[in-house]
Amino acid sequence: MLSCAIAAAARGSAAPVILVTALPKLVPRSLCRDRTDAGAPSCDVVVDRMTGVPPALRMYLFGPFTLLGPDGEELTPKSRKSRAILAMLAVAPRGSRSRVWLRDKLWSDRGEDQASASLRQALLDIRKSLGPRAAHVLTADKNTVSLDLAAVSVDALEFASRERRGEEAGTTEHFLEGIDVRDPEFEDWLSLERQSWFARLEEAGFEADLAPRPAPSEARREASQAVPRTSPPATPQGPSQGIARPEDEAGWRVAMMPPVILGGDPAAAVLQADVQRALRRALMETGDLRLVDIGPLGFGDTGLAGGALAARLPELIHLSVQVRVLSDVSYFRLGIVLQNPADNGLVWADEMVVPRREAATEASFAMPLIVRATEEAMLYFLRRHGGEAAEADGRIAAAVASMFRLARGDLDRSEQILRRHLDRTPTAQGYAWLAFLNTFRVGQRFNPADAPLIEETQHLARRALALEPGNALVSALVGHIHSYLFGEFDYAAALFEQSLRVNPAQTLAWDLYAMLHAYAGQPKRALAMARWARHLGAFSPHRYYFETTRAITGNFSGDHRTAIDAGQSALAERPDFNSLLRVLVSSNAHLDRPDEARLFLERLLQVEPNFSIASLREGGYPGLDTEGGRHFLDGLMKAGVRRH
């Protein structure tokens, strides 16, 4: 269990610790008070905003959930779901959660009316346990339930505060030990919370190296300031990993050929293995490719002897992929080659040269090459089979290509392909991409009534994550849905962190995670991530999308020259994309370019005739109440955008 590793680290054990870096400042400042327990350090005393006295209640999330009064009296609710509600509020941003969110996590198998009644009963149980303090500690309206974090000191938040100061944290038990709610949605939340709570302990800077660093040895296990240096989580072995038997007729079949390593250097073999492992993962996550490993250890998986496989290779395999490494005294030359097995014709090849001192520490430098190779493999199949054939087959690649053209008709076509794919093969990526497509419809304001669409999106996202919780692309797409549509930034951040641990070359995860930081009031971090995503996706057919994120995060962070540069670059490919036009209006106004701002506003009103500040807010555009969001709105109003 991950929580065991966390507890072991707190006790000074040598057990490896998984540190997850998520959003800073999304969790309220840790509330500490003086402690007299043996060995427990003193914390800064935080007073209640209303009474001016220290918090009256103490909540323990490590070990069995416990809530104590000022004199140590037991106030823990009897109902397990009541305890779960208090725990979820304690670690939520601002101590607040929507009623819908709580119902979905604790009564996911019940109808709305029954779930609402159960939630009301659980809140009554909590108020009964709190007694007279309930009115001040717990508040609820028709939309949200909130816990006053100034009135409750929480052990996890105190632990986080001491960790940040480098003080001795003391011992801890498992996070919410023994809590048994028996709802799959709550279990998913609990699993992610146990993995990501360390993210709330640090407000690490993001200005350093953005590349995640999977540590090859314990000696280098130090936290990155982007994604942690940690080995990827264990994944099930066997067919579920996407490695197909060569006789499998489903999918576009790709052979991972034995590598070529020149120079006789053991370090080159290690580098090759790291790169090939990352490349294999990236290819499998496309959703359409079926991998056959032709390496020395792959023959047992195929069930064919090496000679028989070689003879049948052209008929079994559509594309071969090979990693090549040449080592020299001062550098490594790394290449990836794609070939057509039918005639050994070259499909695509590229290489990069890296100094040994950089390659010796990690293989993250190869991420752009891995991303490019994956994209070229998909383009090869789309060209080889033709777009119409791919659409007819319900290929995810065809649906994604159509989706990112963004026109209403293209979104409709993409939806048809995905639904045809799901009718044949209900896959996690099919559900995730269909849910992601709906965010475009909401963002482009194509639907006058978004509520049913959003409800369907939530259902699709839940199905996707249930089918393949360890898939990096699925985690990223579902993370975006929870951040963009529902504002659940902490939950979404955990999904993005998980995605980038599994596959640090997942460009879309970096891009969407950048937007989450912008929505959550961290525009400078958002811009740094957006730049990295753009670097990874420099040759992507969807690069305009990454430029759009760079434009939005540039505007939110006040870097308007970057916003305009990125916005105009993306606009050349998508001239009617309203998200781009909005940014160009705002940033040109901030740079005192009224003529340019007016021209872009005229184009925007042609695409979105009823655009106004009020319509932007009514459409649920996230992040508008952050400093960056207000800066964005100020530019729009300066350019003459009407308020209503």
XYZ file of C-alpha atoms in Angstrom:
644
model
C 0.000 0.000 0.000
C 1.211 3.486 -0.855
C 0.097 4.781 2.499
C 2.456 2.271 4.119
C 5.359 3.808 2.249
C 4.308 7.259 3.402
C 4.086 6.134 6.992
C 7.437 4.390 6.764
C 9.049 7.549 5.456
C 7.648 9.529 8.349
C 9.237 7.032 10.750
C 12.624 7.447 9.091
C 12.457 4.098 7.296
C 14.436 3.420 4.150
C 11.302 2.415 2.280
C 10.910 4.361 -0.962
C 8.462 7.222 -0.870
C 6.300 8.360 -3.752
C 6.151 12.131 -3.709
C 3.442 13.627 -5.873
C 3.734 17.266 -6.833
C 0.310 18.694 -7.530
C -1.193 22.121 -7.232
C 0.221 24.456 -4.615
C -2.139 26.719 -2.743
C -5.213 24.701 -3.610
C -5.484 23.426 -0.068
C -6.018 25.857 2.806
C -3.019 26.714 4.916
C -2.365 24.066 7.561
C -4.008 24.934 10.844
C -1.761 24.180 13.778
C -1.992 24.725 17.499
C 0.376 24.084 20.386
C 0.717 20.415 21.233
C 1.841 18.947 24.510
C 2.054 15.366 23.272
C 5.434 13.815 23.947
C 7.792 14.432 21.081
C 5.349 16.562 19.088
C 6.702 19.931 17.985
C 4.871 23.144 18.597
C 2.860 24.632 15.700
C 1.880 28.190 15.049
C -1.378 28.903 16.827
C -4.158 29.769 14.395
C -7.229 31.472 15.763
C -10.830 31.188 14.730
C -11.868 34.088 12.492
C -15.066 34.739 14.465
C -14.062 34.179 18.085
C -10.331 34.892 18.110
C -9.561 31.651 19.930
C -7.659 28.567 18.742
C -9.615 25.824 16.927
C -11.988 24.038 19.256
C -12.041 20.684 17.479
C -9.333 18.230 16.488
C -9.685 15.859 13.551
C -7.419 12.866 12.926
C -7.237 11.494 9.395
C -4.267 9.203 9.985
C -5.266 5.994 11.641
C -8.990 5.536 12.312
C -10.981 8.709 11.646
C -11.482 10.539 14.944
C -13.045 13.874 15.869
C -12.466 15.246 19.377
C -13.840 18.252 21.248
C -11.803 20.849 23.212
C -11.761 18.669 26.331
C -11.009 15.473 24.435
C -14.621 14.329 24.296
C -15.490 11.965 21.447
C -17.464 13.690 18.679
C -16.892 11.153 15.904
C -20.138 10.490 13.981
C -21.445 6.951 14.114
C -22.138 6.643 10.391
C -19.175 5.679 8.212
C -20.412 7.911 5.411
C -20.730 10.836 7.813
C -17.076 10.341 8.733
C -16.193 10.154 5.054
C -17.958 13.472 4.404
C -15.972 15.228 7.130
C -12.712 13.737 5.850
C -13.411 14.801 2.272
C -14.282 18.324 3.381
C -11.155 18.558 5.546
C -8.805 17.999 2.586
C -10.917 19.872 0.016
C -9.996 23.308 -1.317
C -11.448 25.855 1.119
C -13.092 22.976 2.988
C -16.014 22.990 0.586
C -17.623 20.449 -1.739
C -20.750 20.521 -3.894
C -23.675 18.345 -2.885
C -23.525 16.682 -6.293
C -19.869 15.748 -5.772
C -20.562 14.252 -2.341
C -23.573 12.295 -3.598
C -21.561 10.892 -6.505
C -18.752 9.767 -4.230
C -20.871 8.130 -1.538
C -24.148 7.073 -3.193
C -23.116 6.508 -6.806
C -25.425 3.514 -7.186
C -28.596 5.353 -6.176
C -30.977 7.701 -7.949
C -30.688 11.441 -7.384
C -33.644 11.709 -4.997
C -32.514 8.789 -2.855
C -28.893 10.001 -2.826
C -30.008 13.509 -1.820
C -32.067 12.119 1.036
C -29.135 9.992 2.205
C -26.839 13.028 2.137
C -29.305 15.036 4.222
C -29.480 12.205 6.747
C -25.680 12.031 6.954
C -25.473 15.789 7.561
C -28.023 15.447 10.358
C -25.843 12.716 11.868
C -22.805 15.045 11.746
C -24.725 17.929 13.339
C -25.983 15.623 16.073
C -22.395 14.579 16.864
C -21.151 18.181 16.889
C -23.961 19.410 19.116
C -24.220 23.197 19.640
C -21.032 23.820 17.613
C -22.596 22.432 14.443
C -24.013 25.762 13.266
C -20.538 27.346 13.291
C -18.485 24.394 12.064
C -20.640 22.909 9.295
C -22.653 24.957 6.823
C -24.736 23.730 3.914
C -26.898 25.379 1.304
C -28.734 23.948 -1.681
C -25.487 23.631 -3.663
C -22.531 23.136 -1.320
C -21.445 21.728 2.037
C -18.567 23.454 3.872
C -16.396 22.808 6.907
C -14.933 25.833 8.701
C -11.245 24.936 8.689
C -10.480 27.747 11.126
C -12.556 25.917 13.732
C -10.963 22.502 13.231
C -7.301 21.514 13.396
C -6.539 18.550 11.128
C -3.583 16.263 11.768
C -2.785 15.848 8.066
C -2.581 19.599 7.530
C -0.425 20.081 10.631
C 1.829 17.276 9.435
C 2.139 19.063 6.102
C 3.087 22.321 7.773
C 5.855 20.697 9.812
C 7.181 18.867 6.761
C 7.492 22.137 4.868
C 9.487 23.637 7.733
C 11.770 20.602 7.848
C 10.729 19.695 11.379
C 10.321 16.204 12.773
C 6.852 15.088 11.753
C 6.373 12.282 14.232
C 4.796 8.964 13.416
C 1.697 8.525 11.294
C -0.673 5.702 10.562
C -2.475 4.914 7.327
C -4.571 7.688 5.835
C -8.208 6.991 6.857
C -7.340 3.545 8.105
C -10.184 1.060 8.088
C -12.807 3.351 6.598
C -15.168 1.052 4.700
C -17.808 2.929 2.728
C -18.156 0.283 0.001
C -18.840 2.682 -2.839
C -16.534 2.360 -5.860
C -16.463 6.137 -6.411
C -15.328 6.735 -2.838
C -12.746 3.978 -3.114
C -11.337 5.666 -6.240
C -11.165 8.986 -4.398
C -9.514 7.394 -1.376
C -6.930 5.621 -3.515
C -5.980 8.835 -5.301
C -5.954 10.816 -2.051
C -3.584 8.329 -0.455
C -1.305 8.755 -3.456
C -1.490 12.520 -3.732
C -1.760 13.956 -0.237
C 1.970 14.636 -0.181
C 1.294 17.038 -3.040
C -0.367 19.321 -0.540
C 2.670 19.361 1.713
C 4.942 21.333 -0.588
C 4.730 24.552 -2.467
C 7.613 23.600 -4.703
C 8.684 25.977 -7.481
C 8.144 24.963 -11.045
C 10.853 27.066 -12.640
C 13.399 24.232 -12.696
C 13.593 21.375 -15.183
C 10.118 20.403 -16.322
C 11.034 16.918 -17.407
C 9.904 14.193 -14.999
C 12.702 11.985 -13.826
C 12.028 8.288 -13.305
C 14.788 7.346 -10.901
C 16.900 4.385 -12.030
C 18.343 3.981 -8.566
C 17.622 4.919 -4.979
C 20.706 7.146 -4.956
C 18.945 9.623 -7.259
C 15.516 9.526 -5.666
C 15.055 13.258 -5.106
C 11.874 15.137 -5.851
C 11.549 16.863 -9.201
C 9.815 20.225 -9.173
C 7.462 19.072 -11.880
C 6.512 15.429 -11.763
C 8.167 13.305 -9.077
C 11.184 11.096 -9.626
C 9.482 7.804 -9.116
C 9.150 4.508 -10.847
C 5.836 4.138 -12.691
C 3.160 2.190 -10.837
C 3.010 -1.512 -11.446
C 0.737 -2.488 -14.322
C -0.828 -5.853 -14.957
C 1.126 -8.136 -17.219
C -0.317 -9.977 -20.167
C -2.733 -9.075 -22.922
C -4.204 -6.146 -21.000
C -1.005 -4.216 -21.638
C -1.803 -4.064 -25.313
C 0.947 -6.364 -26.625
C -0.827 -8.468 -29.195
C -0.066 -11.885 -30.490
C 1.061 -11.528 -34.119
C -1.853 -13.601 -35.363
C -4.260 -11.105 -33.760
C -6.100 -9.436 -36.626
C -7.474 -6.516 -34.604
C -5.791 -3.149 -34.818
C -2.881 -1.767 -36.779
C -0.021 -4.102 -35.889
C 3.406 -2.690 -35.086
C 6.542 -4.752 -34.435
C 9.105 -3.613 -31.867
C 12.264 -4.865 -33.550
C 15.449 -5.866 -31.699
C 17.470 -2.715 -31.029
C 20.748 -1.789 -32.662
C 23.432 -0.811 -30.133
C 26.867 0.181 -31.424
C 29.954 1.011 -29.411
C 29.989 -1.790 -26.843
C 29.004 0.504 -23.994
C 26.771 -0.932 -21.211
C 25.376 2.567 -20.624
C 24.080 2.558 -24.202
C 22.132 -0.629 -23.500
C 20.551 0.952 -20.422
C 19.649 4.058 -22.400
C 18.132 1.968 -25.185
C 16.034 -0.026 -22.723
C 14.675 3.141 -21.101
C 13.821 4.737 -24.439
C 12.246 1.585 -25.864
C 10.144 1.105 -22.761
C 8.836 4.676 -23.016
C 8.257 4.327 -26.761
C 6.314 1.087 -26.289
C 4.113 2.741 -23.699
C 3.431 5.739 -25.952
C 2.507 3.521 -28.897
C 0.141 1.399 -26.811
C -1.678 4.483 -25.527
C -2.798 5.514 -28.999
C -5.711 3.098 -28.724
C -5.362 1.810 -32.290
C -1.929 0.162 -32.400
C -1.273 -3.467 -31.429
C 2.322 -4.180 -30.508
C 4.287 -7.330 -31.243
C 7.645 -7.470 -29.506
C 10.228 -9.097 -31.798
C 13.012 -8.725 -29.256
C 14.772 -11.792 -27.872
C 12.273 -12.070 -25.031
C 9.311 -11.515 -27.314
C 9.288 -14.853 -29.127
C 7.753 -16.633 -26.184
C 4.892 -14.114 -26.208
C 4.181 -14.614 -29.902
C 4.110 -18.379 -29.792
C 6.195 -18.556 -32.975
C 9.787 -19.623 -33.438
C 12.110 -16.881 -34.632
C 12.483 -18.275 -38.155
C 8.764 -18.791 -38.662
C 8.035 -15.303 -37.374
C 10.622 -13.735 -39.660
C 9.137 -15.516 -42.667
C 5.607 -14.344 -41.842
C 6.570 -10.842 -40.728
C 5.367 -8.963 -43.861
C 1.909 -10.526 -43.660
C 1.574 -10.187 -39.872
C 3.003 -6.710 -39.340
C 2.066 -3.386 -40.898
C 4.938 -1.312 -39.480
C 8.217 -1.996 -37.675
C 9.855 0.266 -35.090
C 13.475 0.101 -34.047
C 15.559 2.027 -31.519
C 19.223 2.571 -32.418
C 21.960 3.847 -30.126
C 25.553 4.693 -31.033
C 27.908 5.476 -28.163
C 31.088 7.519 -28.334
C 33.496 8.859 -25.767
C 31.572 12.082 -25.238
C 28.077 11.547 -26.631
C 25.232 9.180 -27.502
C 23.479 9.238 -30.861
C 19.910 8.035 -30.420
C 17.649 7.242 -33.349
C 14.184 5.803 -33.985
C 13.353 4.220 -37.349
C 9.954 3.272 -38.797
C 9.894 0.856 -41.744
C 7.378 -0.963 -43.912
C 8.052 -4.720 -43.414
C 6.681 -5.555 -46.879
C 9.667 -3.995 -48.658
C 11.813 -2.624 -45.796
C 11.013 0.825 -47.154
C 11.803 3.736 -44.866
C 8.660 5.360 -43.474
C 10.298 7.814 -41.110
C 13.535 8.213 -39.159
C 15.064 10.819 -36.924
C 17.869 10.997 -34.405
C 19.345 13.216 -31.772
C 22.772 13.637 -30.228
C 23.105 14.122 -26.499
C 26.215 14.548 -24.308
C 26.944 11.539 -22.126
C 26.673 13.579 -18.952
C 23.005 14.305 -19.724
C 22.073 10.836 -20.938
C 23.757 9.208 -17.961
C 21.217 10.614 -15.525
C 17.927 10.081 -17.309
C 16.262 9.487 -20.678
C 13.779 12.357 -20.469
C 15.700 14.238 -23.170
C 14.322 11.673 -25.646
C 10.677 12.556 -25.000
C 10.278 14.834 -28.067
C 11.717 12.085 -30.288
C 9.368 9.496 -28.763
C 6.362 11.776 -29.247
C 7.317 12.443 -32.865
C 7.788 8.726 -33.628
C 4.364 7.915 -32.178
C 2.690 10.658 -34.189
C 4.432 9.533 -37.392
C 3.276 5.954 -36.834
C -0.345 7.089 -36.540
C -0.075 9.329 -39.608
C 1.400 6.411 -41.581
C -1.632 4.255 -40.884
C -4.085 7.062 -41.617
C -2.383 7.696 -44.963
C -1.981 3.996 -45.729
C -5.607 3.057 -45.115
C -7.180 6.404 -45.927
C -9.326 8.561 -43.698
C -12.622 7.120 -44.936
C -11.549 3.539 -44.266
C -10.326 4.498 -40.808
C -13.620 6.226 -40.048
C -15.600 3.235 -41.265
C -13.575 0.960 -39.005
C -14.286 3.180 -36.019
C -10.627 4.045 -35.514
C -9.883 6.358 -32.623
C -7.158 8.047 -34.696
C -9.709 9.128 -37.302
C -12.061 10.405 -34.607
C -9.300 12.430 -32.936
C -8.144 13.910 -36.254
C -11.690 15.039 -36.996
C -12.302 16.253 -33.442
C -9.360 18.646 -33.424
C -10.645 20.426 -36.521
C -13.264 21.827 -34.100
C -15.990 22.752 -36.586
C -19.460 21.617 -35.600
C -19.664 19.144 -38.482
C -16.232 17.711 -37.622
C -17.261 17.207 -34.007
C -20.412 15.428 -35.183
C -18.321 13.186 -37.446
C -15.889 12.447 -34.614
C -18.772 11.533 -32.315
C -20.211 9.142 -34.914
C -16.850 7.378 -35.287
C -16.390 7.057 -31.532
C -19.903 5.737 -30.954
C -19.408 3.195 -33.751
C -16.131 2.189 -32.138
C -17.798 1.810 -28.733
C -20.610 -0.267 -30.200
C -18.002 -2.729 -31.461
C -15.358 -2.477 -28.771
C -16.162 -0.611 -25.521
C -12.695 0.693 -24.643
C -11.507 3.152 -22.029
C -10.025 5.444 -24.654
C -13.237 5.449 -26.667
C -15.224 6.611 -23.639
C -12.538 9.116 -22.599
C -12.263 10.717 -26.046
C -16.043 10.973 -26.366
C -16.193 12.694 -22.978
C -13.350 15.005 -24.017
C -15.201 15.859 -27.245
C -18.122 17.101 -25.167
C -15.859 19.683 -23.499
C -15.348 21.220 -26.946
C -19.100 21.449 -27.425
C -19.505 23.152 -24.051
C -16.543 25.489 -24.621
C -17.686 26.463 -28.111
C -21.223 26.997 -26.760
C -22.686 24.763 -29.461
C -25.457 23.503 -27.191
C -28.110 25.858 -25.747
C -28.683 23.465 -22.820
C -25.468 21.947 -21.517
C -26.782 20.119 -18.436
C -27.639 16.797 -20.158
C -24.377 16.942 -22.091
C -22.372 17.497 -18.926
C -24.193 14.658 -17.169
C -23.363 12.308 -20.054
C -19.753 13.504 -19.978
C -19.436 12.615 -16.312
C -20.847 9.148 -17.002
C -18.453 8.563 -19.918
C -15.460 9.707 -17.885
C -16.395 7.391 -15.043
C -16.676 4.434 -17.437
C -13.285 5.223 -18.986
C -11.482 5.402 -15.655
C -13.149 2.226 -14.400
C -11.988 0.275 -17.464
C -8.371 1.456 -17.491
C -7.360 3.452 -14.406
C -3.651 3.077 -15.209
C -3.770 4.441 -18.769
C -1.920 7.773 -18.969
C -4.039 9.211 -21.763
C -7.311 8.200 -20.111
C -6.202 9.770 -16.818
C -5.286 13.009 -18.602
C -8.552 13.275 -20.527
C -10.657 12.526 -17.437
C -8.538 14.958 -15.410
C -9.375 17.726 -17.889
C -13.078 16.959 -17.631
C -13.008 17.237 -13.848
C -11.016 20.474 -13.908
C -12.739 22.229 -16.821
C -16.357 21.199 -16.282
C -16.538 20.612 -12.534
C -13.733 22.704 -11.025
C -12.504 19.702 -9.011
C -8.880 20.762 -9.186
C -7.465 18.548 -6.460
C -8.976 15.384 -7.920
C -7.970 16.396 -11.450
C -4.411 17.209 -10.328
C -4.031 13.715 -8.910
C -5.137 12.257 -12.248
C -2.653 14.405 -14.172
C 0.162 13.449 -11.803
C -0.696 9.798 -12.264
C -0.749 10.243 -16.047
C 2.682 11.843 -16.165
C 4.211 9.277 -13.856
C 3.044 6.518 -16.170
C 4.026 8.324 -19.375
C 6.042 11.558 -19.125
C 5.900 11.814 -22.932
C 2.123 12.282 -22.895
C 1.983 15.731 -24.493
C -1.737 16.233 -24.007
C -1.387 15.588 -20.271
C 1.185 18.389 -19.964
C -1.009 20.704 -22.011
C -4.224 20.049 -20.100
C -2.412 20.165 -16.767
C -1.141 23.609 -17.770
C -4.729 24.769 -18.209
C -5.660 23.396 -14.795
C -2.957 25.578 -13.228
C -4.351 28.597 -15.066
C -7.894 27.880 -13.853
C -6.610 27.402 -10.300
C -4.722 30.704 -10.115
C -1.183 29.557 -10.976
C -0.659 31.211 -14.404
C 3.149 31.320 -14.354
C 3.380 27.608 -13.687
C 0.714 27.117 -16.304
C 2.785 28.986 -18.895
C 5.891 26.964 -18.045
C 3.991 23.714 -18.568
C 2.417 25.027 -21.758
C 5.851 25.800 -23.168
C 6.997 22.271 -22.413
C 3.891 20.790 -24.044
C 4.498 22.906 -27.110
C 8.100 21.691 -27.215
C 6.991 18.065 -27.055
C 4.274 18.584 -29.654
C 6.221 20.837 -32.008
C 5.541 18.513 -34.952
C 2.110 17.331 -33.882
C -0.785 17.693 -36.327
C -2.620 19.261 -33.374
C 0.112 21.729 -32.458
C -2.306 24.659 -32.790
C -4.044 23.264 -29.693
C -0.824 23.456 -27.695
C -0.235 26.973 -29.009
C -3.738 27.892 -27.831
C -2.856 26.823 -24.317
C 0.365 28.857 -24.519
C -1.698 31.852 -25.620
C -4.253 31.530 -22.795
C -1.656 30.942 -20.077
C 0.457 33.790 -21.468
C -2.522 36.134 -21.196
C -3.411 34.975 -17.679
C 0.198 35.467 -16.534
C 0.549 38.917 -18.127
C 3.013 37.817 -20.812
C 1.016 39.341 -23.650
C 3.716 39.188 -26.288
C 3.872 35.423 -25.829
C 0.072 35.272 -25.867
C -0.120 37.168 -29.154
C 2.723 35.219 -30.756
C 1.157 31.877 -29.826
C -2.366 33.046 -30.622
C -1.530 34.246 -34.109
C 0.433 31.067 -34.828
C -2.548 28.928 -33.850
C -5.033 31.215 -35.593
C -3.315 30.540 -38.922
C -4.550 26.941 -38.603
C -7.868 27.600 -36.842
C -9.036 31.084 -37.950
C -12.470 30.783 -36.290
C -11.440 29.334 -32.927
C -13.170 31.637 -30.452
C -10.830 30.770 -27.550
C -7.934 32.190 -29.569
C -9.820 35.283 -30.686
C -10.790 36.108 -27.094
C -7.159 35.982 -25.977
C -5.962 38.100 -28.901
C -8.601 40.725 -28.124
C -7.549 40.886 -24.462
C -3.769 40.827 -24.956
C -3.755 43.433 -27.738
C -5.851 45.716 -25.544
C -3.409 45.279 -22.645
C -0.507 46.228 -24.948
C -2.400 49.360 -26.039
C -3.018 48.149 -29.564
C -6.639 49.287 -29.968
C -6.820 48.784 -33.729
C -5.632 45.174 -33.539
C -7.909 44.488 -30.563
C -10.900 45.901 -32.466
C -10.172 43.789 -35.564
C -9.963 40.583 -33.517
C -13.139 41.556 -31.636
C -14.990 41.968 -34.938
C -13.843 38.474 -35.974
C -14.882 37.085 -32.596
C -18.373 38.557 -32.864
C -18.781 36.946 -36.279
C -18.065 33.555 -34.685
C -19.861 34.257 -31.401
C -22.388 37.069 -32.034
C -23.712 37.202 -28.457
C -20.309 37.262 -26.785
C -20.131 39.344 -23.619
C -18.550 39.232 -20.181
C -21.835 37.920 -18.803
C -22.091 35.168 -21.421
C -18.541 34.100 -20.612
C -19.442 33.780 -16.941
C -22.779 32.109 -17.644
C -20.986 29.579 -19.834
C -18.920 28.512 -16.810
C -15.546 29.583 -18.224
C -13.170 28.476 -15.452
C -10.628 30.616 -13.666
C -12.350 33.967 -14.131
C -12.268 34.737 -10.400
C -8.510 34.232 -10.151
C -6.066 37.091 -10.590
C -5.191 35.852 -14.069
C -8.856 35.495 -14.993
C -9.628 39.029 -13.879
C -6.655 40.236 -15.921
C -8.107 38.441 -18.955
C -11.511 40.088 -18.405
C -9.950 43.529 -17.906
C -8.367 43.260 -21.341
C -11.675 42.275 -22.922
C -13.492 45.209 -21.335
C -10.692 47.559 -22.315
C -11.188 46.415 -25.905
C -14.888 47.268 -25.735
C -16.500 43.896 -25.015
C -19.914 44.601 -23.538
C -20.650 43.507 -20.005
C -24.115 42.064 -20.746
